[in-house]
Short mmCIF file of N, CA and C and ligand atoms in Angstrom, two decimals:
data_model
loop_
_atom_site.label_atom_id
_atom_site.label_comp_id
_atom_site.label_asym_id
_atom_site.label_seq_id
_atom_site.Cartn_x
_atom_site.Cartn_y
_atom_site.Cartn_z
N MET A 1 0.85 -1.20 0.00
CA MET A 1 0.00 0.00 0.00
C MET A 1 0.89 1.24 0.00
N ARG A 2 0.74 2.07 -1.02
CA ARG A 2 1.55 3.29 -1.10
C ARG A 2 0.78 4.46 -0.48
N ILE A 3 1.39 5.02 0.57
CA ILE A 3 0.73 6.11 1.29
C ILE A 3 1.58 7.37 1.17
N ALA A 4 0.93 8.51 0.87
CA ALA A 4 1.67 9.78 0.81
C ALA A 4 1.08 10.75 1.82
N VAL A 5 1.97 11.51 2.46
CA VAL A 5 1.52 12.56 3.37
C VAL A 5 1.71 13.90 2.67
N CYS A 6 0.64 14.70 2.62
CA CYS A 6 0.71 16.07 2.09
C CYS A 6 0.61 17.03 3.28
N PRO A 7 1.75 17.50 3.79
CA PRO A 7 1.69 18.39 4.95
C PRO A 7 1.61 19.85 4.51
N GLY A 8 1.00 20.68 5.35
CA GLY A 8 0.95 22.11 5.03
C GLY A 8 0.16 22.88 6.06
N SER A 9 0.18 24.20 5.93
CA SER A 9 -0.60 25.03 6.84
C SER A 9 -2.07 25.06 6.40
N PHE A 10 -2.29 25.11 5.09
CA PHE A 10 -3.64 25.14 4.51
C PHE A 10 -4.53 26.17 5.22
N ASP A 11 -4.07 27.39 5.20
CA ASP A 11 -4.72 28.47 5.98
C ASP A 11 -5.25 29.58 5.08
N PRO A 12 -6.30 29.35 4.29
CA PRO A 12 -7.11 28.14 4.13
C PRO A 12 -6.68 27.36 2.88
N VAL A 13 -7.35 26.19 2.72
CA VAL A 13 -7.10 25.36 1.53
C VAL A 13 -7.53 26.15 0.28
N THR A 14 -6.73 26.02 -0.78
CA THR A 14 -7.04 26.70 -2.05
C THR A 14 -7.22 25.65 -3.15
N LEU A 15 -7.63 26.12 -4.31
CA LEU A 15 -7.76 25.18 -5.45
C LEU A 15 -6.39 24.68 -5.89
N GLY A 16 -5.36 25.45 -5.59
CA GLY A 16 -4.00 25.01 -5.90
C GLY A 16 -3.63 23.78 -5.06
N HIS A 17 -3.97 23.81 -3.79
CA HIS A 17 -3.74 22.64 -2.92
C HIS A 17 -4.58 21.46 -3.42
N LEU A 18 -5.86 21.74 -3.67
CA LEU A 18 -6.78 20.68 -4.05
C LEU A 18 -6.33 19.97 -5.33
N ASP A 19 -5.78 20.74 -6.25
CA ASP A 19 -5.27 20.17 -7.50
C ASP A 19 -4.13 19.18 -7.21
N ILE A 20 -3.26 19.56 -6.28
CA ILE A 20 -2.17 18.65 -5.91
C ILE A 20 -2.74 17.38 -5.24
N PHE A 21 -3.72 17.54 -4.36
CA PHE A 21 -4.32 16.37 -3.68
C PHE A 21 -4.94 15.42 -4.70
N GLU A 22 -5.69 16.00 -5.64
CA GLU A 22 -6.39 15.16 -6.62
C GLU A 22 -5.40 14.37 -7.48
N ARG A 23 -4.33 15.03 -7.85
CA ARG A 23 -3.33 14.36 -8.68
C ARG A 23 -2.56 13.31 -7.86
N ALA A 24 -2.26 13.65 -6.60
CA ALA A 24 -1.54 12.70 -5.74
C ALA A 24 -2.42 11.47 -5.47
N ALA A 25 -3.73 11.70 -5.35
CA ALA A 25 -4.65 10.59 -5.06
C ALA A 25 -4.70 9.58 -6.19
N LYS A 26 -4.29 10.02 -7.40
CA LYS A 26 -4.25 9.09 -8.54
C LYS A 26 -2.94 8.30 -8.55
N MET A 27 -1.95 8.82 -7.85
CA MET A 27 -0.63 8.18 -7.86
C MET A 27 -0.39 7.26 -6.66
N PHE A 28 -1.14 7.52 -5.57
CA PHE A 28 -0.94 6.74 -4.34
C PHE A 28 -2.24 6.07 -3.94
N ASP A 29 -2.11 4.98 -3.17
CA ASP A 29 -3.32 4.28 -2.71
C ASP A 29 -4.07 5.13 -1.68
N GLU A 30 -3.29 5.81 -0.85
CA GLU A 30 -3.90 6.63 0.20
C GLU A 30 -3.13 7.94 0.32
N VAL A 31 -3.85 9.05 0.43
CA VAL A 31 -3.20 10.35 0.63
C VAL A 31 -3.68 10.89 1.98
N ILE A 32 -2.73 11.26 2.81
CA ILE A 32 -3.08 11.85 4.12
C ILE A 32 -2.71 13.32 4.08
N VAL A 33 -3.72 14.18 4.11
CA VAL A 33 -3.48 15.62 4.16
C VAL A 33 -3.33 15.96 5.63
N ALA A 34 -2.18 16.49 6.00
CA ALA A 34 -1.91 16.75 7.42
C ALA A 34 -1.70 18.24 7.65
N VAL A 35 -2.60 18.83 8.42
CA VAL A 35 -2.49 20.25 8.76
C VAL A 35 -1.48 20.37 9.89
N PHE A 36 -0.51 21.20 9.70
CA PHE A 36 0.46 21.33 10.79
C PHE A 36 0.65 22.76 11.23
N HIS A 37 1.18 22.87 12.41
CA HIS A 37 1.45 24.19 12.98
C HIS A 37 2.80 24.65 12.48
N ASN A 38 2.81 25.70 11.68
CA ASN A 38 4.06 26.27 11.19
C ASN A 38 4.42 27.43 12.12
N PRO A 39 5.47 27.28 12.94
CA PRO A 39 5.79 28.30 13.93
C PRO A 39 6.15 29.65 13.30
N GLY A 40 6.48 29.61 12.00
CA GLY A 40 6.84 30.85 11.31
C GLY A 40 5.63 31.64 10.82
N LYS A 41 4.44 31.06 10.94
CA LYS A 41 3.25 31.73 10.41
C LYS A 41 2.19 31.86 11.50
N ARG A 42 1.52 33.01 11.54
CA ARG A 42 0.41 33.19 12.48
C ARG A 42 -0.87 32.88 11.72
N PRO A 43 -1.53 31.76 12.04
CA PRO A 43 -2.68 31.36 11.22
C PRO A 43 -3.92 32.22 11.42
N ALA A 44 -4.69 32.37 10.34
CA ALA A 44 -5.96 33.09 10.41
C ALA A 44 -7.05 32.14 10.90
N PHE A 45 -6.90 30.86 10.58
CA PHE A 45 -7.89 29.85 10.96
C PHE A 45 -7.29 28.88 11.96
N SER A 46 -8.12 28.45 12.92
CA SER A 46 -7.61 27.48 13.91
C SER A 46 -7.37 26.15 13.20
N MET A 47 -6.65 25.29 13.89
CA MET A 47 -6.37 23.94 13.37
C MET A 47 -7.70 23.25 13.01
N GLU A 48 -8.68 23.33 13.93
CA GLU A 48 -9.97 22.66 13.73
C GLU A 48 -10.69 23.21 12.51
N GLU A 49 -10.64 24.53 12.34
CA GLU A 49 -11.30 25.14 11.18
C GLU A 49 -10.64 24.69 9.89
N ARG A 50 -9.32 24.64 9.90
CA ARG A 50 -8.60 24.24 8.69
C ARG A 50 -8.90 22.79 8.33
N VAL A 51 -8.97 21.94 9.36
CA VAL A 51 -9.30 20.52 9.13
C VAL A 51 -10.71 20.41 8.57
N HIS A 52 -11.63 21.16 9.15
CA HIS A 52 -13.03 21.12 8.72
C HIS A 52 -13.16 21.55 7.24
N LEU A 53 -12.51 22.65 6.89
CA LEU A 53 -12.57 23.15 5.51
C LEU A 53 -11.97 22.13 4.55
N LEU A 54 -10.88 21.52 4.96
CA LEU A 54 -10.23 20.51 4.11
C LEU A 54 -11.11 19.28 3.93
N LYS A 55 -11.76 18.86 5.01
CA LYS A 55 -12.61 17.66 4.93
C LYS A 55 -13.74 17.90 3.95
N GLU A 56 -14.34 19.07 4.01
CA GLU A 56 -15.43 19.39 3.07
C GLU A 56 -14.90 19.42 1.63
N ALA A 57 -13.78 20.07 1.46
CA ALA A 57 -13.25 20.28 0.11
C ALA A 57 -12.74 19.00 -0.54
N THR A 58 -12.41 18.00 0.27
CA THR A 58 -11.85 16.76 -0.28
C THR A 58 -12.83 15.59 -0.20
N ALA A 59 -14.08 15.89 0.19
CA ALA A 59 -15.07 14.83 0.40
C ALA A 59 -15.29 13.97 -0.85
N HIS A 60 -15.03 14.55 -2.03
CA HIS A 60 -15.27 13.80 -3.27
C HIS A 60 -14.12 12.86 -3.64
N ILE A 61 -13.03 12.90 -2.87
CA ILE A 61 -11.87 12.05 -3.20
C ILE A 61 -11.85 10.88 -2.20
N PRO A 62 -12.15 9.66 -2.67
CA PRO A 62 -12.34 8.57 -1.70
C PRO A 62 -11.09 8.17 -0.92
N ASN A 63 -9.91 8.28 -1.52
CA ASN A 63 -8.71 7.78 -0.82
C ASN A 63 -7.92 8.90 -0.14
N ILE A 64 -8.66 9.89 0.38
CA ILE A 64 -7.99 10.97 1.12
C ILE A 64 -8.49 11.01 2.56
N GLN A 65 -7.56 11.19 3.48
CA GLN A 65 -7.89 11.42 4.89
C GLN A 65 -7.34 12.78 5.27
N VAL A 66 -7.98 13.45 6.21
CA VAL A 66 -7.46 14.73 6.71
C VAL A 66 -7.12 14.54 8.18
N ASP A 67 -5.94 15.03 8.55
CA ASP A 67 -5.47 14.86 9.92
C ASP A 67 -4.75 16.15 10.32
N CYS A 68 -4.34 16.24 11.57
CA CYS A 68 -3.52 17.39 11.96
C CYS A 68 -2.45 16.92 12.94
N PHE A 69 -1.40 17.69 13.05
CA PHE A 69 -0.34 17.32 14.00
C PHE A 69 0.49 18.54 14.34
N SER A 70 1.16 18.44 15.45
CA SER A 70 2.18 19.44 15.75
C SER A 70 3.39 18.65 16.24
N GLY A 71 4.54 19.06 15.87
CA GLY A 71 5.74 18.29 16.21
C GLY A 71 6.56 18.04 14.98
N LEU A 72 7.39 17.02 15.06
CA LEU A 72 8.32 16.75 13.97
C LEU A 72 7.63 16.00 12.83
N LEU A 73 7.79 16.53 11.63
CA LEU A 73 7.13 15.94 10.47
C LEU A 73 7.61 14.51 10.23
N ASN A 74 8.91 14.28 10.39
CA ASN A 74 9.42 12.93 10.13
C ASN A 74 8.80 11.89 11.07
N GLU A 75 8.55 12.32 12.31
CA GLU A 75 7.93 11.39 13.28
C GLU A 75 6.48 11.13 12.90
N TYR A 76 5.83 12.19 12.44
CA TYR A 76 4.43 12.03 12.03
C TYR A 76 4.35 11.07 10.83
N VAL A 77 5.21 11.30 9.85
CA VAL A 77 5.20 10.47 8.64
C VAL A 77 5.41 9.00 9.01
N ARG A 78 6.36 8.75 9.89
CA ARG A 78 6.62 7.38 10.35
C ARG A 78 5.41 6.79 11.06
N SER A 79 4.75 7.62 11.86
CA SER A 79 3.59 7.14 12.63
C SER A 79 2.45 6.73 11.71
N ARG A 80 2.47 7.25 10.46
CA ARG A 80 1.43 6.87 9.50
C ARG A 80 1.90 5.74 8.57
N ASN A 81 2.97 5.07 8.98
CA ASN A 81 3.49 3.91 8.25
C ASN A 81 3.87 4.19 6.81
N THR A 82 4.51 5.32 6.60
CA THR A 82 5.01 5.63 5.26
C THR A 82 6.32 6.40 5.37
N ASN A 83 6.92 6.67 4.21
CA ASN A 83 8.14 7.48 4.19
C ASN A 83 8.07 8.51 3.06
N ILE A 84 6.86 8.75 2.56
CA ILE A 84 6.72 9.65 1.41
C ILE A 84 5.94 10.92 1.76
N ILE A 85 6.57 12.05 1.43
CA ILE A 85 5.93 13.36 1.62
C ILE A 85 5.73 13.95 0.23
N VAL A 86 4.54 14.49 -0.04
CA VAL A 86 4.29 15.17 -1.31
C VAL A 86 4.10 16.66 -1.03
N ARG A 87 4.82 17.49 -1.76
CA ARG A 87 4.67 18.94 -1.64
C ARG A 87 4.46 19.52 -3.04
N GLY A 88 3.76 20.63 -3.10
CA GLY A 88 3.54 21.30 -4.38
C GLY A 88 4.57 22.39 -4.59
N LEU A 89 4.89 22.66 -5.84
CA LEU A 89 5.85 23.73 -6.15
C LEU A 89 5.21 24.72 -7.11
N ARG A 90 5.28 25.98 -6.78
CA ARG A 90 4.76 27.01 -7.68
C ARG A 90 5.92 27.69 -8.39
N ALA A 91 6.40 28.76 -7.79
CA ALA A 91 7.43 29.55 -8.45
C ALA A 91 8.81 29.20 -7.91
N LEU A 92 9.79 29.86 -8.46
CA LEU A 92 11.17 29.69 -8.02
C LEU A 92 11.30 30.01 -6.54
N THR A 93 10.48 30.94 -6.07
CA THR A 93 10.55 31.34 -4.66
C THR A 93 10.19 30.19 -3.73
N ASP A 94 9.33 29.27 -4.16
CA ASP A 94 9.01 28.10 -3.34
C ASP A 94 10.23 27.18 -3.25
N PHE A 95 11.01 27.16 -4.32
CA PHE A 95 12.07 26.16 -4.44
C PHE A 95 13.07 26.20 -3.29
N GLU A 96 13.56 27.38 -2.99
CA GLU A 96 14.57 27.56 -1.95
C GLU A 96 14.11 26.96 -0.61
N TYR A 97 12.89 27.34 -0.23
CA TYR A 97 12.30 26.88 1.03
C TYR A 97 12.10 25.37 1.02
N GLU A 98 11.53 24.86 -0.07
CA GLU A 98 11.23 23.43 -0.16
C GLU A 98 12.51 22.60 -0.22
N PHE A 99 13.49 23.11 -0.91
CA PHE A 99 14.79 22.44 -1.04
C PHE A 99 15.43 22.26 0.34
N GLN A 100 15.42 23.35 1.11
CA GLN A 100 16.01 23.29 2.46
C GLN A 100 15.25 22.33 3.35
N ARG A 101 13.94 22.40 3.31
CA ARG A 101 13.12 21.51 4.14
C ARG A 101 13.34 20.05 3.79
N ALA A 102 13.37 19.76 2.48
CA ALA A 102 13.53 18.38 2.04
C ALA A 102 14.89 17.83 2.48
N LEU A 103 15.93 18.67 2.39
CA LEU A 103 17.27 18.20 2.78
C LEU A 103 17.36 18.05 4.29
N LEU A 104 16.72 18.95 5.01
CA LEU A 104 16.75 18.87 6.47
C LEU A 104 16.07 17.59 6.95
N ILE A 105 14.94 17.30 6.37
CA ILE A 105 14.21 16.11 6.81
C ILE A 105 14.98 14.84 6.42
N LYS A 106 15.69 14.90 5.31
CA LYS A 106 16.50 13.77 4.88
C LYS A 106 17.68 13.57 5.83
N HIS A 107 18.18 14.69 6.35
CA HIS A 107 19.27 14.62 7.31
C HIS A 107 18.78 13.94 8.60
N VAL A 108 17.57 14.29 9.00
CA VAL A 108 17.00 13.74 10.24
C VAL A 108 16.64 12.27 10.05
N ASP A 109 16.06 11.94 8.90
CA ASP A 109 15.67 10.56 8.61
C ASP A 109 15.93 10.27 7.14
N PRO A 110 17.07 9.63 6.84
CA PRO A 110 17.48 9.43 5.44
C PRO A 110 16.50 8.60 4.61
N ASN A 111 15.60 7.88 5.27
CA ASN A 111 14.67 7.05 4.50
C ASN A 111 13.43 7.79 4.03
N ILE A 112 13.28 9.01 4.47
CA ILE A 112 12.09 9.76 4.03
C ILE A 112 12.35 10.43 2.69
N GLU A 113 11.40 10.27 1.77
CA GLU A 113 11.52 10.89 0.45
C GLU A 113 10.48 12.00 0.31
N THR A 114 10.94 13.18 -0.11
CA THR A 114 10.00 14.26 -0.42
C THR A 114 9.84 14.33 -1.92
N VAL A 115 8.61 14.22 -2.38
CA VAL A 115 8.31 14.23 -3.81
C VAL A 115 7.62 15.55 -4.13
N PHE A 116 8.04 16.20 -5.22
CA PHE A 116 7.45 17.49 -5.58
C PHE A 116 6.57 17.36 -6.81
N MET A 117 5.43 18.01 -6.73
CA MET A 117 4.55 18.06 -7.90
C MET A 117 4.43 19.51 -8.33
N MET A 118 4.63 19.70 -9.63
CA MET A 118 4.54 21.05 -10.18
C MET A 118 3.09 21.52 -10.20
N THR A 119 2.88 22.77 -9.84
CA THR A 119 1.54 23.34 -9.88
C THR A 119 0.96 23.27 -11.30
N SER A 120 -0.35 23.24 -11.40
CA SER A 120 -0.98 23.39 -12.72
C SER A 120 -0.93 24.87 -13.06
N SER A 121 -0.75 25.18 -14.33
CA SER A 121 -0.51 26.59 -14.71
C SER A 121 -1.62 27.52 -14.22
N GLU A 122 -2.87 27.02 -14.20
CA GLU A 122 -3.97 27.91 -13.79
C GLU A 122 -3.95 28.25 -12.30
N TYR A 123 -3.14 27.52 -11.53
CA TYR A 123 -3.07 27.81 -10.09
C TYR A 123 -1.71 28.32 -9.64
N SER A 124 -0.86 28.63 -10.58
CA SER A 124 0.52 28.97 -10.24
C SER A 124 0.61 30.24 -9.39
N PHE A 125 -0.41 31.09 -9.47
CA PHE A 125 -0.38 32.35 -8.73
C PHE A 125 -1.27 32.30 -7.49
N VAL A 126 -1.86 31.14 -7.21
CA VAL A 126 -2.81 31.03 -6.10
C VAL A 126 -2.09 30.68 -4.80
N SER A 127 -2.35 31.45 -3.76
CA SER A 127 -1.79 31.13 -2.45
C SER A 127 -2.81 31.45 -1.37
N SER A 128 -2.66 30.83 -0.22
CA SER A 128 -3.57 31.10 0.91
C SER A 128 -3.47 32.57 1.30
N SER A 129 -2.27 33.10 1.32
CA SER A 129 -2.11 34.49 1.77
C SER A 129 -2.76 35.47 0.80
N ALA A 130 -2.64 35.22 -0.50
CA ALA A 130 -3.28 36.12 -1.48
C ALA A 130 -4.80 36.06 -1.33
N THR A 131 -5.31 34.86 -1.05
CA THR A 131 -6.75 34.68 -0.87
C THR A 131 -7.24 35.52 0.32
N LYS A 132 -6.48 35.43 1.41
CA LYS A 132 -6.88 36.17 2.63
C LYS A 132 -6.83 37.67 2.40
N GLU A 133 -5.84 38.08 1.66
CA GLU A 133 -5.69 39.51 1.36
C GLU A 133 -6.90 40.01 0.55
N LEU A 134 -7.27 39.21 -0.46
CA LEU A 134 -8.41 39.59 -1.30
C LEU A 134 -9.69 39.70 -0.47
N VAL A 135 -9.90 38.72 0.39
CA VAL A 135 -11.12 38.71 1.23
C VAL A 135 -11.14 39.94 2.13
N LYS A 136 -10.01 40.23 2.70
CA LYS A 136 -9.89 41.36 3.63
C LYS A 136 -10.29 42.67 2.97
N PHE A 137 -9.95 42.78 1.70
CA PHE A 137 -10.25 44.03 1.00
C PHE A 137 -11.50 43.93 0.12
N GLY A 138 -12.28 42.88 0.37
CA GLY A 138 -13.58 42.76 -0.31
C GLY A 138 -13.51 42.27 -1.74
N GLY A 139 -12.40 41.69 -2.15
CA GLY A 139 -12.27 41.18 -3.52
C GLY A 139 -12.91 39.81 -3.67
N SER A 140 -13.11 39.40 -4.91
CA SER A 140 -13.70 38.08 -5.18
C SER A 140 -12.63 37.00 -5.14
N ILE A 141 -12.98 35.87 -4.53
CA ILE A 141 -12.03 34.76 -4.49
C ILE A 141 -12.57 33.57 -5.29
N LYS A 142 -13.51 33.85 -6.15
CA LYS A 142 -14.07 32.81 -7.03
C LYS A 142 -12.96 32.24 -7.89
N GLY A 143 -12.91 30.94 -7.97
CA GLY A 143 -11.88 30.31 -8.80
C GLY A 143 -10.54 30.17 -8.11
N LEU A 144 -10.45 30.61 -6.86
CA LEU A 144 -9.19 30.48 -6.11
C LEU A 144 -9.30 29.44 -5.01
N VAL A 145 -10.49 29.33 -4.43
CA VAL A 145 -10.70 28.37 -3.34
C VAL A 145 -11.86 27.45 -3.71
N PRO A 146 -11.94 26.27 -3.08
CA PRO A 146 -13.06 25.37 -3.40
C PRO A 146 -14.39 26.08 -3.10
N GLU A 147 -15.36 25.85 -3.98
CA GLU A 147 -16.65 26.55 -3.88
C GLU A 147 -17.32 26.36 -2.52
N ASN A 148 -17.25 25.12 -2.03
CA ASN A 148 -17.98 24.83 -0.79
C ASN A 148 -17.40 25.52 0.45
N VAL A 149 -16.20 26.05 0.33
CA VAL A 149 -15.62 26.74 1.50
C VAL A 149 -15.54 28.27 1.28
N GLU A 150 -15.85 28.69 0.06
CA GLU A 150 -15.72 30.11 -0.29
C GLU A 150 -16.46 31.02 0.69
N GLU A 151 -17.71 30.69 0.95
CA GLU A 151 -18.55 31.53 1.80
C GLU A 151 -18.05 31.53 3.24
N GLN A 152 -17.64 30.36 3.70
CA GLN A 152 -17.18 30.26 5.09
C GLN A 152 -15.92 31.08 5.32
N ILE A 153 -15.06 31.07 4.34
CA ILE A 153 -13.81 31.83 4.46
C ILE A 153 -14.14 33.31 4.56
N PHE A 154 -15.04 33.72 3.70
CA PHE A 154 -15.43 35.12 3.65
C PHE A 154 -15.99 35.57 4.99
N ARG A 155 -16.93 34.77 5.52
CA ARG A 155 -17.59 35.11 6.77
C ARG A 155 -16.60 35.12 7.93
N ARG A 156 -15.78 34.10 7.97
CA ARG A 156 -14.83 33.93 9.07
C ARG A 156 -13.84 35.09 9.16
N LEU A 157 -13.29 35.44 8.01
CA LEU A 157 -12.26 36.50 8.03
C LEU A 157 -12.86 37.87 8.31
N ASN A 158 -14.05 38.09 7.76
CA ASN A 158 -14.65 39.41 7.98
C ASN A 158 -15.20 39.57 9.38
N ASP A 159 -15.56 38.44 10.04
CA ASP A 159 -15.99 38.46 11.44
C ASP A 159 -14.89 38.99 12.33
N ARG A 160 -13.67 38.61 11.97
CA ARG A 160 -12.53 38.92 12.83
C ARG A 160 -11.99 40.33 12.60
N ALA A 161 -12.31 40.88 11.42
CA ALA A 161 -11.72 42.17 11.05
C ALA A 161 -12.17 43.29 11.99
P1 ADP B 201 3.41 25.64 4.31
O1 ADP B 201 3.15 26.56 5.46
O2 ADP B 201 3.97 24.32 4.71
O3 ADP B 201 4.22 26.24 3.19
P2 ADP B 201 1.05 25.85 2.61
O4 ADP B 201 -0.34 25.55 3.05
O5 ADP B 201 1.39 27.24 2.29
O6 ADP B 201 1.96 25.26 3.77
O7 ADP B 201 1.41 24.95 1.37
C1 ADP B 201 1.36 23.55 1.43
C2 ADP B 201 1.98 22.97 0.16
O8 ADP B 201 1.17 23.29 -0.95
C3 ADP B 201 3.37 23.54 -0.15
O9 ADP B 201 4.16 22.51 -0.67
C4 ADP B 201 3.08 24.60 -1.17
O10 ADP B 201 4.19 24.85 -2.00
C5 ADP B 201 1.95 23.94 -1.95
N1 ADP B 201 1.12 24.89 -2.66
C6 ADP B 201 0.53 26.01 -2.18
N2 ADP B 201 -0.17 26.65 -3.15
C7 ADP B 201 -0.02 25.91 -4.27
C8 ADP B 201 -0.48 26.05 -5.63
N3 ADP B 201 -1.21 27.08 -6.01
N4 ADP B 201 -0.10 25.09 -6.52
C9 ADP B 201 0.68 24.05 -6.13
N5 ADP B 201 1.14 23.87 -4.89
C10 ADP B 201 0.81 24.78 -3.97
#
């Protein structure tokens, strides 16, 4: 059984993320989307909210599970009985960060493989932060986030403003 872990902040999930999940789900028997706490980022949505939005957005993909964790990614990956991490790549700016992370995790556990999937061209400019910025200033996020979570994102962020 080939299992892949897709870790990320997903604050919130975008169509760019979903595209990677859908493609990964065709390549692996099971895909585990794992929401994690990134100490470098202050999240707009709680862990529970992010998990909830992801569960709704991925409900149509049968071999996907949504989970969350805080702690070391390599330990989490091992706890899910796999050694494969899938990450998406957009621009050159992603590369530096992803390259360092992949090498660091390999240093910690040489058996873990990080696999990169190139973004689809229509989502190359889509990011969680751009989505939040648009919502904050009243812009449309149609076509950037999954339809079923669009309204919730809008309400949630504007409640807090
Ligand atoms: P992190 O805080 O770990 O960077 P993100 O939620 O920002 O978490 O991203 C999770 C993963 O999804 C990363 O590998 C990121 O590069 C990838 N990703 C984000 N947006 C897109 C997109 N539009 N297309 C492809 N991959 C993406």
